[in-house]
Structure formats: C-alpha cells, structure tokens
Amino acid sequence: MSYFFQLVVSGMVVGSIYALSALGFVLIYKSSRVLNIAHGQIIAAGAFIVYALTVWAGVHIIPSFLASMVITFFLSMSVERVFLRRLIGEPIISVIMVTIGLMSILDGLIYLTPFGSVNYSFPEFLPTTPISLGGVSISWTQLVGVIITAILIGAFSWFFKRSTIGVSMRAVSDDQLASMSVGISVPKVFGLAWAMAGLSAAAAGGIIGNITGLNFETLRAFGITVFPVVILGGLDSIIGAVVAGIIMGLIQQFAAGYLDGNWGLNGTADVLPYIILLVILLFKPHGLFGTHEIERV
Amino acid sequence: MAVGLALAFMAPVQAAESYQLGLSLAITGPTSDAGNPYSKGVEDYMRLVNETGILGDAKVDCPIRDDMYETAVTKRNFEDFLDQGMVLFLSYATGANLALANDFTEVEIPVIPASFHKGIADASNYIFLPIASYSHQYVGLGEFVAKNHKGGGVPKVAAFIHPSAFGRAPLEDFKTAVAAGLKLEIVEVVEHGKDLDNSALLKRLASKGVQYVLCQTIQSPVVTLINDSQRLGMTAKSFGEEGKLTFLGAHYTGGNDLIALAGSAAEGFYWTTSYRLTSEKGPWTDWQLELAKKYGRDDKTANSHNYTNGIMAAQVAVETIRRTREAGKEINSASLFETLNQMNGDKSYEPLTTVGPVNYSDTDRMGVDTLQLYVVKNGVFRAEGEPFKPEFLK
C-alpha cells in the first residue's frame, strides 16, 4: 500500500510543479489572450538568476530566490513593453509569432552567458535527509516546492478574485473595449500580466533547478512539457492549471508505476497524459475549467 | 641591387603549407554542455600545434562551427568545409553521423566523431571512432557487474537509456553478450522521459529485484534518477549492496558535471570511459591543465572529460597528418585515410589522453580498445582497478 501512496505523493509533487510552471501561460492568456511560447526560457532565466545571485554574488539563497522573482517580474514587463505593446489589436497569430521570435532571442542571449552550455547546481541549503512516513518519502526540496506553489497559486487566485487590479485584469480578458470604456488601462493590464507570469516562472525555475540541476536544455523544455497541463486545465483558468497539473502528475506516476515495464509496455508515462488530454478535449474542447465563449453573430 | 630586388619579388613565395580540417558540433542547443568543452579542447590543441611547430613549418586550419545539434546544419557546415578544401572532418552527434555516413563514403573523407556509436562506423568505412564504442562501454560495465556481484543468483540489471539512436546504440550488443554467456539478467529497458520524480520507476525496479542500473544517456536524467534513489534510501552504500541499487554509466553520463549536478547523490556512481581524468594526477593530467591555463580556460573546462575528448580527437587528426608528411606523401583525404588504416601494431598511437593506444586497421574502426572504470569517492571520480577490454565484445 505504501507503494500506492508513494505514487500519490510523487504525483502531487510533480503535479504542483507543473501547475506552477503552467501558471505563467494562464496569467498571460487570461488577460491578453496571448500564448507565450517563450515561457520556458523565462523559467530558465529565473533559475539562472537565483544561481548567479547565490553563488557569484554571495547572497543567501532565500533572498536570491525572492530577488529573482522581482527581477523576472520587471524583465517580463519590459519584454511586453518593448516587443508586444505595439501589437495590441493586431491578429493573434502575429503576437504568437513574436513570442516565437522572442524565444529565439532569449535562447541566443542565454547562450551568450555560461549558463547556455555549462551545468551548475544550487548549493545544498535544505536537509538532505528526506521526510518519511509509513514508507512514503518526500524530499525537503520537493516539500518546499509544493509549499511555494501553494502559496503562489493561492495568492494569484485571491488577487484575481478580490483585488481591484485583478478584477480589472479579468474585465480586460472578457472585453477589452468595454474595459477601456470604464477607464481601465488595457496596456497596463497586459504589462502586469506578463510581469506576474515572469514572477511565477522564476519561482518554477528555482524549484525545478533545485531538483534537476541547472541545465538550460532541461529547464527550457518545461515550457513545452507543461503545455498539455495548460490545455487540459483550460487556458484561462488558474484552478484549471492546478487540477490539470495534479492530474498529469498522478497519471505519469501511476503509468510509470503500474503500466511501464509490464505487458511489454514502456514509455506510457510520457504518452498517456497526451492520450487522456485528447480524450478529455473531445468532450470538453475548452479544457476542464476553460471559459466556453459563445459568440453570437 | 635593383636586379636582386626584382628577382626577390619575382621568385615564387614558398608559403608554409596549411592543412584544412573542420569541426561541426553543438556549441549551443542540446548536448552543448558536452560540445562546448569539446570544441575548446580541439581549438586549444590546434593552437598549440601551430604555435609550437608540431608539424614543422606547416599549419593546421581547423574552423569550428556550431551546428546546434541539428543534422541539416551539420550537413551545411560539412559541405562548406569541403568547399574550403577540408582533408579530414571532425564530426559530433550520433544522428548527424548516421545521416551523413553516405556523404562521407561518397567523398571519401576520413571522419573522427565525438559519438562512439558502433553503428556509425558500420555505416561508413570512413568514420574512425576515437575510443571504445558505447557497446563496448556498456558490455564492459555489464562484465564488471557480473564479476563483482554480491549475493547469490544471476545479477538483475535494468538499462536506463536515452530515447534516441544514441541511447539505444549499445542494447543489441549488450543483449547478444548476455545471450553469449554474460551472466546477467536484463529485467527491463527503460527509455526515460523528462521526469521530475522517478519514485515509481525506482520502486518498480526494486520490486523486480533489480540491483544494478546501467545508464546510457546524458547527465541530467541520471541526476534526477540518483537524487530520487538517494531520497528513497535505495542507493547502495557499497557496490552491489543487496536490496539496494548500484548505478553505472557510459561516457556521456559521467564526469565532473554529474557530481556538480547531483552532489552527494553521485557518491558510488560507477562510470567508464577510455579517457584519463584530471582527478587522477599524473604527467598527462598536468599537461592538460597547463594547456588549459595557457589558453585561459576556466577550471571547469580544464577538468572536463569532454575537453580531454576534444584534445584527443585533435591529437589523432594531427598525428595522422604528421605521419603522412613524414612518409613524404601529399596531404589529402586519401593519404590520411591510408595513414589511419596503418595506425596499428608498432605504429599504434599513444596520445596519453587515453588509457590505451589508438589502433585502426582496414577492419578496425575503433581507436582505443581499453576502458577505465571510475567511481565517485568523496566527490571525485577515482580510478577503480586497471584498464580493461570487454571480453564478450571484440
């Protein structure tokens, strides 16, 4: 039975990290209907900033982690201001193409730094002895990752539901023209959405980097790895990202634990999430929690 | 005097000969963590050759181009190098070598790759693997397990491999060796994904009685695997500890990067390659560190086994040119191909970067046959035993 519970715990851990990684996509899409293809690069940049501050500048890892979130907050805001602000009102495909270009630019910039081709790892700052209970084990790194994810997702959910700016952002998402007519600055909302996505990406990068080590290819791949999570949850739903992340994490762990290596099966942990995604989308094309918009013409 | 000057200007200028080589590899993109130090190894050794006159008054011109691990770019670089008069090509990835094998054969140019996939040498007779193939490394690890297994019965192993031609490269030979009498049971072949948590995999392997995990992949997936194993308390404290997992890996799984990424979880990781490591002090390693220092490389590069890897490929290329010149032959692809084929017996080459000599012949496309086993002890890879050759794979 402990085997089953270990898979549940592992699935929840992985799922919550997926959710945090997916959050950046959702935050931007929720406000601006833009899919940021360069999200994986921002995740990687966040992790590298933590390392640079901790190891090269000698700052303790906790303030470094917080500082990296602040830095990527402003970095992403700047990206939006420089590259995307002037595309407001342009066809969505143009905006997506710009984010693809942005991905190449960020790749190039990171390759100019040592992080592009050298592996690093964070100094160990958490106890290495795992927490074990009844044969189920979780590392401190994973536990801290889950806690940070829970805090950030809770904070963003509150922000969108209760704060004036959050409500403004949801209004912009629903109808930009109507929002402008009541005095909401749409460009500012877009900038803030990008900034918050940058902040969440840095948090995800810091957590993933602590688990996998700092390898650019591994980190940036998470931008794509979490894509099924974003689609399954519904592109504009924070709670959807959480639920879908945990579903994906659990599916992967159960597939790896019960299917792979049996009956000649292998790699089901990688394939099954996509199969389930396709099945769910057949019945719920907007994802589990995505907004189903009805357009009347 | 005027006549003298006129004659001097009219006389043909005897320019020092320059031999054109070319290196295409991933300096950015996937596997660039290996490609980057590799390129620096080639670059530094070529500079040394030109500055110290290892080829007399002749020079080597070896442009290095980034192919971003994309075969199409490798092909373009290769063709550009050919247009520049390249006589020997230094290539990189398994996939690109497999894709370009016919091109190499068609233009009859010798190639020294960074991939050690035996299949690429089968695909083109012009490809000369620098060291023991992945198959040899993998079978060598298997033999070590069979000989040193603790506990009764046949040791149960799992293959943890990269989901690509590179990862699958040694599997067939490994299975053939087991069928031929290598006393192992291959319980499962796992093609890994981008997993953040390997608990399910590790528990599953343990439930099937697996005691040894043989890795043929890159470092990152091994890092998460051994980190998770440490967290779950499943890592053997000594080789073959019963009820625990001992991890072993081929060339691209190990090195200092593995230790940097995995930290204490890398302790007791067994790794094999044909290269010497700077963690094992000796005249060769001093020389490598001096070379790196001379050209301003940082410690990480200087101590990277992939820096050694690049130096060695360059050494073989330059030595081939030197021997061809010494024989009074014109330097071209054909003469270098011939020289490489004669590099055996008393003409074998000792680059000292490796644990054995480089031998090639008409039927042998694998340079260094010997392997060295290393194990992580107190955060450093240390040699374990003497260099060896796998018995089940010739």
XYZ file of C-alpha atoms in Angstrom:
691
model
C 0.000 0.000 0.000
C 2.909 2.319 0.723
C 3.819 1.923 -2.962
C 0.445 3.351 -3.956
C 0.761 6.252 -1.524
C 4.306 6.979 -2.681
C 2.976 7.299 -6.221
C 0.210 9.599 -4.981
C 2.678 11.827 -3.130
C 5.114 11.872 -6.049
C 2.292 12.613 -8.469
C 1.069 15.501 -6.287
C 4.593 16.917 -6.043
C 5.250 16.726 -9.770
C 1.734 17.981 -10.480
C 2.120 21.030 -8.285
C 5.383 21.941 -10.026
C 3.623 21.510 -13.376
C 0.869 23.769 -12.097
C 3.316 26.484 -11.092
C 5.090 26.225 -14.432
C 1.757 26.378 -16.252
C 0.636 29.393 -14.255
C 2.656 31.791 -16.397
C 0.853 30.678 -19.540
C -2.504 31.087 -17.829
C -1.765 34.529 -16.388
C -0.843 35.943 -19.771
C -3.612 34.198 -21.656
C -6.207 35.148 -19.053
C -5.511 38.821 -19.543
C -4.378 39.192 -23.116
C -5.380 36.014 -24.996
C -1.724 35.576 -25.949
C 0.106 32.267 -25.708
C 3.679 32.971 -24.680
C 5.845 30.366 -26.409
C 8.970 31.775 -24.715
C 7.781 30.810 -21.224
C 10.354 28.003 -20.874
C 13.168 30.476 -21.459
C 11.851 32.716 -18.692
C 11.680 29.709 -16.345
C 15.345 29.004 -17.146
C 16.321 32.666 -16.732
C 14.706 32.729 -13.294
C 16.710 29.708 -12.170
C 19.959 31.182 -13.505
C 19.361 34.493 -11.726
C 18.958 32.635 -8.428
C 22.249 30.821 -9.048
C 24.126 33.962 -10.103
C 22.975 35.857 -7.026
C 23.643 32.953 -4.666
C 26.974 31.665 -5.935
C 28.538 34.584 -7.763
C 27.211 37.478 -5.673
C 27.242 35.528 -2.389
C 23.674 36.357 -1.421
C 21.808 33.758 0.658
C 19.594 31.568 -1.493
C 16.294 32.693 0.036
C 16.726 36.424 -0.733
C 18.216 35.371 -4.086
C 15.071 33.399 -4.832
C 12.876 36.376 -3.950
C 15.116 38.770 -5.879
C 14.972 36.566 -8.966
C 11.183 36.794 -8.874
C 11.389 40.579 -8.674
C 13.943 40.704 -11.500
C 11.912 38.482 -13.832
C 8.815 40.484 -12.877
C 10.398 43.610 -14.336
C 12.162 41.710 -17.112
C 8.913 40.257 -18.394
C 7.192 43.615 -18.016
C 9.950 45.146 -20.160
C 9.595 42.404 -22.749
C 5.905 43.144 -23.013
C 6.574 46.888 -23.231
C 9.242 46.602 -25.925
C 8.007 43.756 -28.094
C 4.298 43.246 -27.528
C 2.711 46.554 -26.578
C 2.660 47.769 -30.148
C 0.885 44.594 -31.252
C -2.259 45.303 -29.285
C -5.152 44.990 -31.692
C -3.119 43.041 -34.253
C -4.111 39.482 -35.268
C -3.339 36.950 -32.552
C -1.155 34.905 -34.891
C 1.191 37.917 -35.238
C 1.553 38.089 -31.465
C 2.275 34.374 -31.198
C 4.884 34.674 -33.950
C 6.534 37.459 -31.961
C 6.711 35.207 -28.894
C 8.358 32.536 -31.065
C 10.889 35.153 -32.149
C 11.285 36.157 -28.528
C 12.090 32.550 -27.688
C 14.959 32.605 -30.197
C 16.238 35.930 -28.877
C 16.191 34.701 -25.266
C 17.881 31.467 -26.330
C 20.607 33.485 -28.023
C 21.070 35.770 -25.021
C 21.328 32.830 -22.610
C 23.812 31.091 -24.903
C 25.993 34.188 -24.598
C 26.243 33.504 -20.871
C 27.966 30.493 -19.265
C 24.523 29.084 -18.417
C 23.899 28.257 -22.077
C 26.327 25.359 -22.165
C 27.604 24.730 -18.645
C 25.803 22.741 -15.955
C 25.520 24.147 -12.450
C 23.678 23.217 -9.300
C 22.407 25.213 -6.358
C 24.346 24.870 -3.146
C 22.589 22.470 -0.789
C 20.610 24.551 1.684
C 17.912 22.140 2.756
C 18.380 18.967 4.802
C 19.293 16.047 2.549
C 17.527 13.513 4.751
C 14.025 13.045 3.343
C 10.838 13.148 5.370
C 9.487 9.613 5.586
C 6.182 8.430 6.960
C 4.849 4.909 6.665
C 7.155 4.028 3.817
C 6.291 7.190 1.890
C 9.076 9.637 1.353
C 9.330 13.231 0.186
C 12.468 15.325 -0.025
C 12.728 18.749 1.550
C 13.278 20.221 -1.915
C 10.000 18.727 -3.089
C 8.140 19.763 0.031
C 9.364 23.346 -0.191
C 8.451 23.316 -3.881
C 4.891 22.249 -3.077
C 4.559 24.889 -0.345
C 5.818 27.691 -2.600
C 3.461 26.535 -5.347
C 0.512 26.500 -2.955
C 1.334 29.984 -1.652
C 1.741 31.478 -5.110
C -1.368 29.869 -6.542
C -3.381 30.932 -3.509
C -2.059 34.477 -3.819
C -2.821 34.714 -7.523
C -6.299 33.267 -7.048
C -7.033 35.841 -4.325
C -5.547 38.584 -6.474
C -7.803 37.817 -9.435
C -10.919 37.364 -7.349
C -10.615 40.062 -4.705
C -8.237 42.843 -5.700
C -9.321 45.766 -7.860
C -6.437 45.270 -10.270
C -7.205 41.569 -10.525
C -10.831 42.264 -11.329
C -9.664 44.827 -13.912
C -7.494 42.159 -15.483
C -10.399 39.756 -15.711
C -12.502 42.530 -17.228
C -9.879 43.159 -19.893
C -9.809 39.450 -20.605
C -13.579 39.438 -21.125
C -13.881 42.557 -23.256
C -11.086 44.987 -23.977
C -13.287 47.700 -25.484
C -15.789 47.626 -22.613
C -12.885 47.737 -20.136
C -11.379 50.788 -21.795
C -14.774 52.492 -21.739
C -14.837 52.243 -17.940
C -11.289 53.639 -17.619
C -9.166 50.513 -17.348
C -5.756 50.862 -18.975
C -5.520 47.798 -21.192
C -1.771 48.217 -21.936
C -1.010 48.411 -18.213
C -3.045 45.269 -17.578
C -1.107 43.433 -20.289
C 2.201 44.590 -18.808
C 1.166 43.450 -15.347
C 0.045 40.039 -16.645
C 3.437 39.490 -18.254
C 5.187 40.677 -15.113
C 3.262 38.263 -12.906
C 3.929 35.432 -15.345
C 7.638 36.263 -15.115
C 7.444 36.157 -11.343
C 5.779 32.731 -11.339
C 8.257 31.465 -13.949
C 11.195 32.440 -11.734
C 9.638 30.549 -8.838
C 9.128 27.498 -11.048
C 12.693 27.771 -12.373
C 14.123 27.931 -8.873
C 12.212 24.826 -7.804
C 12.868 22.776 -10.939
C 16.527 23.822 -10.936
C 16.847 22.560 -7.400
C 15.520 19.160 -8.462
C 17.160 18.623 -11.854
C 20.238 20.833 -11.597
C 20.770 23.857 -13.806
C 20.885 22.633 -17.362
C 19.444 25.086 -19.874
C 18.003 22.437 -22.184
C 16.232 20.694 -19.309
C 14.826 23.892 -17.838
C 13.571 25.472 -21.022
C 11.943 22.176 -22.046
C 9.460 22.692 -19.216
C 7.822 25.418 -21.241
C 6.728 22.673 -23.620
C 6.354 19.856 -21.084
C 3.597 21.712 -19.248
C 1.688 22.545 -22.381
C -0.742 19.625 -22.003
C -1.408 20.850 -18.471
C -2.335 24.308 -19.734
C -4.597 22.922 -22.425
C -6.238 20.370 -20.148
C -6.920 22.869 -17.385
C -8.274 25.483 -19.747
C -6.041 28.239 -20.977
C -7.562 30.924 -18.787
C -8.121 29.094 -15.504
C -5.746 29.175 -12.560
C -7.638 26.450 -10.753
C -7.629 24.533 -14.031
C -3.826 24.675 -14.113
C -3.682 23.288 -10.580
C -6.159 20.476 -11.172
C -4.697 19.576 -14.566
C -1.145 19.703 -13.205
C -2.009 17.282 -10.433
C -3.962 15.025 -12.811
C -0.981 14.915 -15.167
C 1.453 14.290 -12.328
C -0.658 11.433 -10.969
C -1.215 9.898 -14.403
C 2.522 9.933 -15.064
C 3.387 8.338 -11.754
C 0.688 5.663 -11.960
C 1.594 4.880 -15.553
C 5.267 4.601 -14.600
C 4.403 2.583 -11.522
C 1.800 0.164 -12.859
C 1.988 0.075 -16.670
C 5.609 0.658 -17.709
C 7.724 -2.450 -17.593
C 4.676 -4.708 -17.607
C 2.974 -6.444 -20.538
C 5.704 -5.160 -22.837
C 4.722 -1.556 -22.213
C 7.297 1.209 -21.923
C 7.105 4.985 -22.021
C 3.401 5.120 -21.133
C 4.187 7.759 -18.507
C 5.147 10.096 -21.341
C 2.366 9.152 -23.742
C -0.645 8.588 -21.508
C -1.085 12.251 -20.457
C -1.443 13.203 -24.117
C -3.933 10.402 -24.794
C -6.053 11.455 -21.817
C -5.728 15.070 -22.912
C -7.131 14.181 -26.323
C -9.998 12.187 -24.842
C -10.962 14.977 -22.435
C -10.762 17.595 -25.156
C -13.180 15.560 -27.241
C -15.808 16.158 -24.580
C -14.602 19.488 -23.193
C -12.880 21.381 -26.024
C -12.053 24.364 -23.774
C -10.376 22.187 -21.161
C -11.651 21.244 -17.746
C -12.092 24.774 -16.457
C -11.627 26.947 -19.549
C -14.167 29.608 -20.404
C -16.611 28.454 -23.016
C -17.277 31.575 -25.018
C -20.469 31.804 -27.019
C -20.219 34.181 -29.931
C -23.426 35.428 -31.463
C -23.226 36.714 -34.994
C 70.774 45.622 -56.206
C 67.804 46.532 -58.356
C 68.174 43.254 -60.173
C 68.365 41.443 -56.834
C 65.200 43.083 -55.597
C 63.425 42.344 -58.824
C 64.437 38.679 -58.598
C 63.329 38.532 -54.991
C 59.881 39.800 -55.924
C 59.688 37.553 -58.959
C 60.747 34.411 -57.110
C 57.770 32.224 -56.129
C 56.966 32.686 -52.470
C 57.257 29.380 -50.604
C 54.325 29.808 -48.235
C 54.125 27.450 -45.280
C 51.684 24.653 -46.018
C 48.321 24.781 -44.318
C 46.059 21.781 -43.951
C 42.356 22.319 -43.877
C 40.257 20.470 -41.312
C 36.787 21.271 -39.985
C 34.777 20.705 -36.827
C 30.995 20.926 -36.661
C 29.347 20.364 -33.271
C 26.760 21.563 -30.789
C 28.220 24.613 -29.065
C 24.658 25.725 -28.402
C 21.478 23.679 -28.154
C 21.046 20.138 -26.865
C 24.231 18.481 -25.549
C 26.131 21.771 -25.752
C 27.314 21.121 -22.195
C 29.474 18.398 -23.770
C 30.077 20.145 -27.090
C 31.348 23.361 -25.580
C 34.371 21.941 -23.718
C 34.957 19.531 -26.617
C 35.294 22.450 -29.035
C 37.713 24.173 -26.657
C 39.839 21.015 -26.497
C 40.100 20.907 -30.285
C 40.742 24.639 -30.513
C 43.477 24.653 -27.870
C 45.325 21.679 -29.266
C 45.248 23.105 -32.799
C 46.610 26.416 -31.482
C 49.356 24.546 -29.688
C 50.242 22.687 -32.890
C 50.519 25.909 -34.860
C 52.422 27.793 -32.151
C 54.934 25.098 -31.251
C 55.581 23.669 -34.701
C 54.444 20.115 -34.041
C 54.011 19.889 -37.827
C 57.245 21.762 -38.578
C 56.564 24.822 -40.681
C 53.142 23.561 -41.691
C 49.979 24.839 -40.040
C 46.571 23.386 -39.394
C 43.465 25.390 -40.095
C 40.504 23.949 -38.227
C 37.452 26.213 -38.305
C 34.873 25.329 -35.660
C 31.194 25.812 -36.402
C 28.157 25.453 -34.202
C 25.506 23.147 -35.659
C 23.118 23.435 -32.698
C 22.745 19.610 -32.746
C 20.810 19.908 -35.997
C 21.720 17.477 -38.741
C 20.761 19.878 -41.527
C 23.204 22.459 -40.163
C 25.923 19.816 -39.768
C 25.462 18.881 -43.415
C 25.721 22.523 -44.489
C 28.865 23.005 -42.399
C 30.357 19.812 -43.813
C 29.727 20.931 -47.384
C 31.169 24.387 -46.697
C 34.277 22.790 -45.222
C 34.593 20.589 -48.304
C 34.442 23.686 -50.491
C 37.337 25.099 -48.441
C 39.440 22.012 -49.220
C 38.957 20.049 -45.984
C 41.010 16.825 -45.836
C 39.660 15.398 -42.551
C 36.381 16.101 -40.768
C 35.785 16.233 -37.032
C 32.115 15.469 -36.515
C 29.920 15.188 -33.439
C 26.470 13.697 -32.897
C 25.264 10.139 -33.495
C 22.286 11.267 -35.552
C 24.310 13.549 -37.817
C 26.953 10.871 -38.400
C 24.300 8.314 -39.312
C 22.652 10.809 -41.642
C 25.897 11.884 -43.327
C 27.580 8.474 -43.459
C 26.821 8.074 -47.165
C 28.211 11.553 -47.863
C 31.454 10.666 -46.083
C 31.752 7.491 -48.158
C 30.898 9.305 -51.364
C 33.559 11.994 -50.966
C 35.966 9.508 -49.328
C 36.950 11.731 -46.425
C 38.105 10.382 -43.054
C 35.930 11.444 -40.144
C 36.619 11.428 -36.397
C 33.322 11.797 -34.494
C 32.516 12.648 -30.893
C 29.883 9.898 -30.960
C 31.018 6.420 -30.024
C 28.086 4.583 -31.586
C 29.450 1.426 -33.211
C 26.745 1.661 -35.855
C 28.165 4.836 -37.389
C 31.436 3.075 -38.160
C 29.389 0.272 -39.733
C 27.509 2.859 -41.783
C 30.661 4.331 -43.321
C 34.137 2.883 -43.555
C 35.474 6.448 -43.373
C 34.339 7.000 -39.775
C 37.025 6.313 -37.171
C 35.692 6.104 -33.605
C 38.261 7.653 -31.256
C 37.622 5.315 -28.316
C 35.736 2.182 -27.302
C 32.155 2.256 -28.564
C 29.076 2.697 -26.410
C 28.505 -1.026 -26.914
C 31.938 -1.811 -25.523
C 31.420 0.582 -22.623
C 28.044 -0.930 -21.808
C 29.155 -4.543 -22.118
C 32.256 -3.621 -20.080
C 30.031 -2.304 -17.299
C 27.941 -5.462 -17.515
C 31.039 -7.616 -17.177
C 32.123 -5.648 -14.131
C 28.709 -6.266 -12.571
C 28.833 -9.989 -13.373
C 32.321 -10.349 -11.871
C 31.725 -8.302 -8.743
C 28.088 -9.112 -7.992
C 27.315 -9.521 -4.318
C 24.778 -12.083 -3.235
C 23.530 -15.199 -4.902
C 21.982 -15.830 -8.292
C 22.360 -14.023 -11.554
C 22.575 -10.253 -11.093
C 19.479 -8.443 -12.285
C 20.075 -5.277 -14.263
C 17.940 -2.552 -15.801
C 19.021 -0.493 -18.791
C 18.250 3.215 -18.362
C 18.687 4.774 -21.791
C 18.163 7.959 -23.750
C 15.147 7.723 -26.094
C 17.228 8.050 -29.266
C 19.653 6.227 -31.556
C 22.400 7.359 -29.178
C 20.691 5.757 -26.190
C 19.709 2.563 -27.951
C 23.149 2.164 -29.541
C 24.583 -0.483 -27.192
C 21.425 -2.501 -26.498
C 21.680 -5.124 -29.224
C 25.331 -5.864 -28.457
C 24.505 -5.983 -24.763
C 21.703 -8.497 -25.342
C 23.988 -10.510 -27.618
C 26.663 -10.587 -24.901
C 24.094 -11.832 -22.370
C 22.911 -14.479 -24.826
C 26.549 -15.478 -25.349
C 27.065 -16.178 -21.669
C 27.492 -12.869 -19.831
C 25.844 -13.819 -16.559
C 23.255 -11.082 -16.192
C 19.508 -10.883 -16.393
C 18.180 -7.836 -18.212
C 14.981 -7.217 -16.306
C 13.864 -4.069 -18.046
C 14.902 -1.495 -20.635
C 13.730 1.967 -19.613
C 13.705 4.782 -22.146
C 13.466 7.803 -19.878
C 11.451 10.965 -20.345
C 11.876 14.358 -18.708
C 10.899 13.096 -15.290
C 10.878 15.299 -12.204
C 10.319 12.328 -9.928
C 11.466 8.766 -10.575
C 9.908 7.204 -7.477
C 7.599 4.970 -9.491
C 10.400 3.744 -11.721
C 12.797 3.078 -8.871
C 10.225 1.266 -6.741
C 9.161 -0.797 -9.724
C 12.730 -1.833 -10.479
C 13.335 -2.708 -6.857
C 10.152 -4.786 -6.753
C 11.511 -6.811 -9.663
C 14.737 -7.467 -7.811
C 16.884 -5.153 -9.938
C 20.192 -4.477 -8.242
C 22.130 -2.617 -10.945
C 21.046 0.194 -13.256
C 23.188 0.689 -16.349
C 22.795 4.151 -17.861
C 23.432 5.161 -21.466
C 22.248 8.739 -21.714
C 23.318 12.256 -20.766
C 23.835 13.570 -17.254
C 20.549 15.368 -16.419
C 18.244 12.313 -16.395
C 20.823 10.365 -14.376
C 20.928 13.226 -11.871
C 17.198 13.099 -11.131
C 17.339 9.298 -11.019
C 20.154 9.083 -8.477
C 18.779 12.006 -6.465
C 15.451 10.219 -6.138
C 17.161 6.958 -5.299
C 19.081 8.691 -2.519
C 15.877 10.300 -1.218
C 14.110 6.938 -1.149
C 17.074 5.352 0.614
C 17.534 2.949 -2.282
C 21.137 3.732 -3.255
C 23.718 1.075 -2.424
C 26.353 2.254 0.039
C 28.853 -0.179 -1.464
C 28.979 -1.880 -4.833
C 26.202 -4.429 -5.202
C 24.738 -3.974 -1.736
C 21.785 -6.351 -1.576
C 18.320 -4.852 -1.688
C 19.707 -1.558 -2.980
C 20.528 -0.083 -6.376
C 24.023 0.441 -7.765
C 24.211 2.870 -10.659
C 26.694 2.659 -13.506
C 27.027 4.652 -16.722
C 28.784 5.058 -20.064
C 30.902 8.017 -21.198
C 28.330 10.818 -21.551
C 26.579 10.053 -18.247
C 29.561 10.860 -16.077
C 32.313 13.349 -15.472
C 32.533 16.297 -13.157
C 29.205 17.674 -14.342
C 27.415 14.676 -12.858
C 28.980 15.393 -9.487
C 28.245 19.113 -9.814
C 24.595 18.434 -10.568
C 23.910 15.524 -8.232
C 26.134 16.416 -5.302
C 26.234 13.729 -2.636
C 23.821 11.521 -4.619
C 26.657 10.867 -7.087
C 28.694 9.018 -4.441
C 29.296 5.442 -5.521
C 28.327 6.065 -9.160
C 30.403 3.812 -11.430
C 31.411 5.177 -14.808
C 33.517 4.031 -17.693
C 35.367 5.819 -20.466
C 38.657 5.454 -22.300
C 39.872 8.899 -21.231
C 42.151 9.822 -18.400
C 40.723 12.216 -15.833
C 42.406 15.172 -14.189
C 41.251 13.848 -10.813
C 43.876 11.112 -11.281
C 47.138 13.027 -11.048
C 49.938 12.240 -13.488
C 52.146 13.795 -16.160
C 49.342 13.708 -18.679
C 46.813 15.481 -16.496
C 49.414 18.110 -15.568
C 49.954 18.682 -19.282
C 46.216 19.072 -19.906
C 45.814 21.559 -17.063
C 48.826 23.526 -18.364
C 47.310 23.617 -21.841
C 44.020 24.888 -20.458
C 45.834 27.507 -18.386
C 47.936 28.609 -21.365
C 44.788 29.438 -23.309
C 42.903 30.954 -20.388
C 40.329 28.225 -19.790
C 38.439 28.129 -16.517
C 38.755 25.236 -14.054
C 35.501 23.661 -15.143
C 36.673 23.389 -18.752
C 40.203 22.367 -17.802
C 38.891 19.437 -15.770
C 36.126 18.381 -18.125
C 36.486 14.926 -19.682
C 34.916 16.381 -22.797
C 37.782 18.874 -23.015
C 40.073 15.817 -22.986
C 37.785 14.226 -25.552
C 38.272 17.200 -27.918
C 42.032 17.314 -27.381
C 42.286 13.616 -28.208
C 40.307 13.904 -31.463
C 42.588 16.777 -32.490
C 45.664 14.769 -31.477
C 44.654 11.853 -33.711
C 43.973 14.188 -36.640
C 47.313 15.995 -36.258
C 49.266 12.784 -35.727
C 47.754 11.365 -38.900
C 48.915 14.441 -40.819
C 52.370 14.265 -39.218
C 52.869 10.624 -40.172
C 51.624 11.223 -43.699
C 54.063 14.132 -44.104
C 56.862 12.036 -42.652
C 56.171 9.377 -45.259
C 56.664 12.058 -47.899
C 53.100 11.839 -49.156
C 50.872 14.658 -50.251
C 48.287 15.512 -47.618
C 44.824 14.727 -48.892
C 41.820 12.686 -47.782
C 43.080 9.535 -49.451
C 46.564 9.655 -47.921
C 45.169 10.435 -44.449
C 42.709 7.554 -44.790
C 45.612 5.267 -45.652
C 47.696 6.508 -42.697
C 44.809 5.984 -40.289
C 44.395 2.418 -41.522
C 48.072 1.764 -40.819
C 47.876 3.111 -37.253
C 48.285 -0.259 -35.518
C 50.844 -2.658 -34.111
C 54.167 -0.871 -33.714
C 52.571 2.086 -35.489
C 49.805 2.462 -32.953
C 49.493 5.941 -31.463
C 49.795 6.780 -27.753
C 48.068 10.143 -27.262
C 48.345 9.795 -23.443
C 44.930 11.412 -23.139
C 43.546 7.894 -23.121
C 44.150 4.775 -21.053
C 45.328 2.801 -24.070
C 46.813 3.259 -27.543
C 44.902 4.197 -30.689
C 44.724 1.347 -33.189
C 42.986 1.369 -36.552
C 43.185 -1.029 -39.476
C 41.188 -1.913 -42.574
C 38.832 -3.900 -40.355
C 39.101 -1.997 -37.074
C 37.350 1.344 -36.781
C 37.627 1.731 -33.007
C 40.671 3.685 -31.841
C 41.229 2.954 -28.159
C 40.020 -0.520 -27.217
C 40.652 -0.239 -23.490
C 38.366 1.237 -20.886
C 38.908 2.511 -17.379
C 36.329 2.172 -14.649
C 35.920 5.164 -12.326
C 33.820 5.572 -9.208
C 32.808 8.682 -7.268
C 34.529 8.746 -3.876
C 34.303 11.813 -1.652
C 33.008 13.933 -4.508
C 35.687 12.947 -7.043
C 35.925 10.284 -9.756
C 38.675 7.817 -8.834
C 40.059 5.007 -10.998
C 38.866 1.576 -9.927
C 41.190 -1.231 -10.979
C 43.248 -1.386 -14.137
C 42.218 -0.548 -17.705
C 40.326 -3.437 -19.289
C 38.832 -4.672 -22.524
C 35.376 -6.249 -22.603
C 35.639 -9.983 -23.183
C 32.190 -10.505 -24.648
C 32.562 -7.950 -27.426
C 35.563 -7.875 -29.700
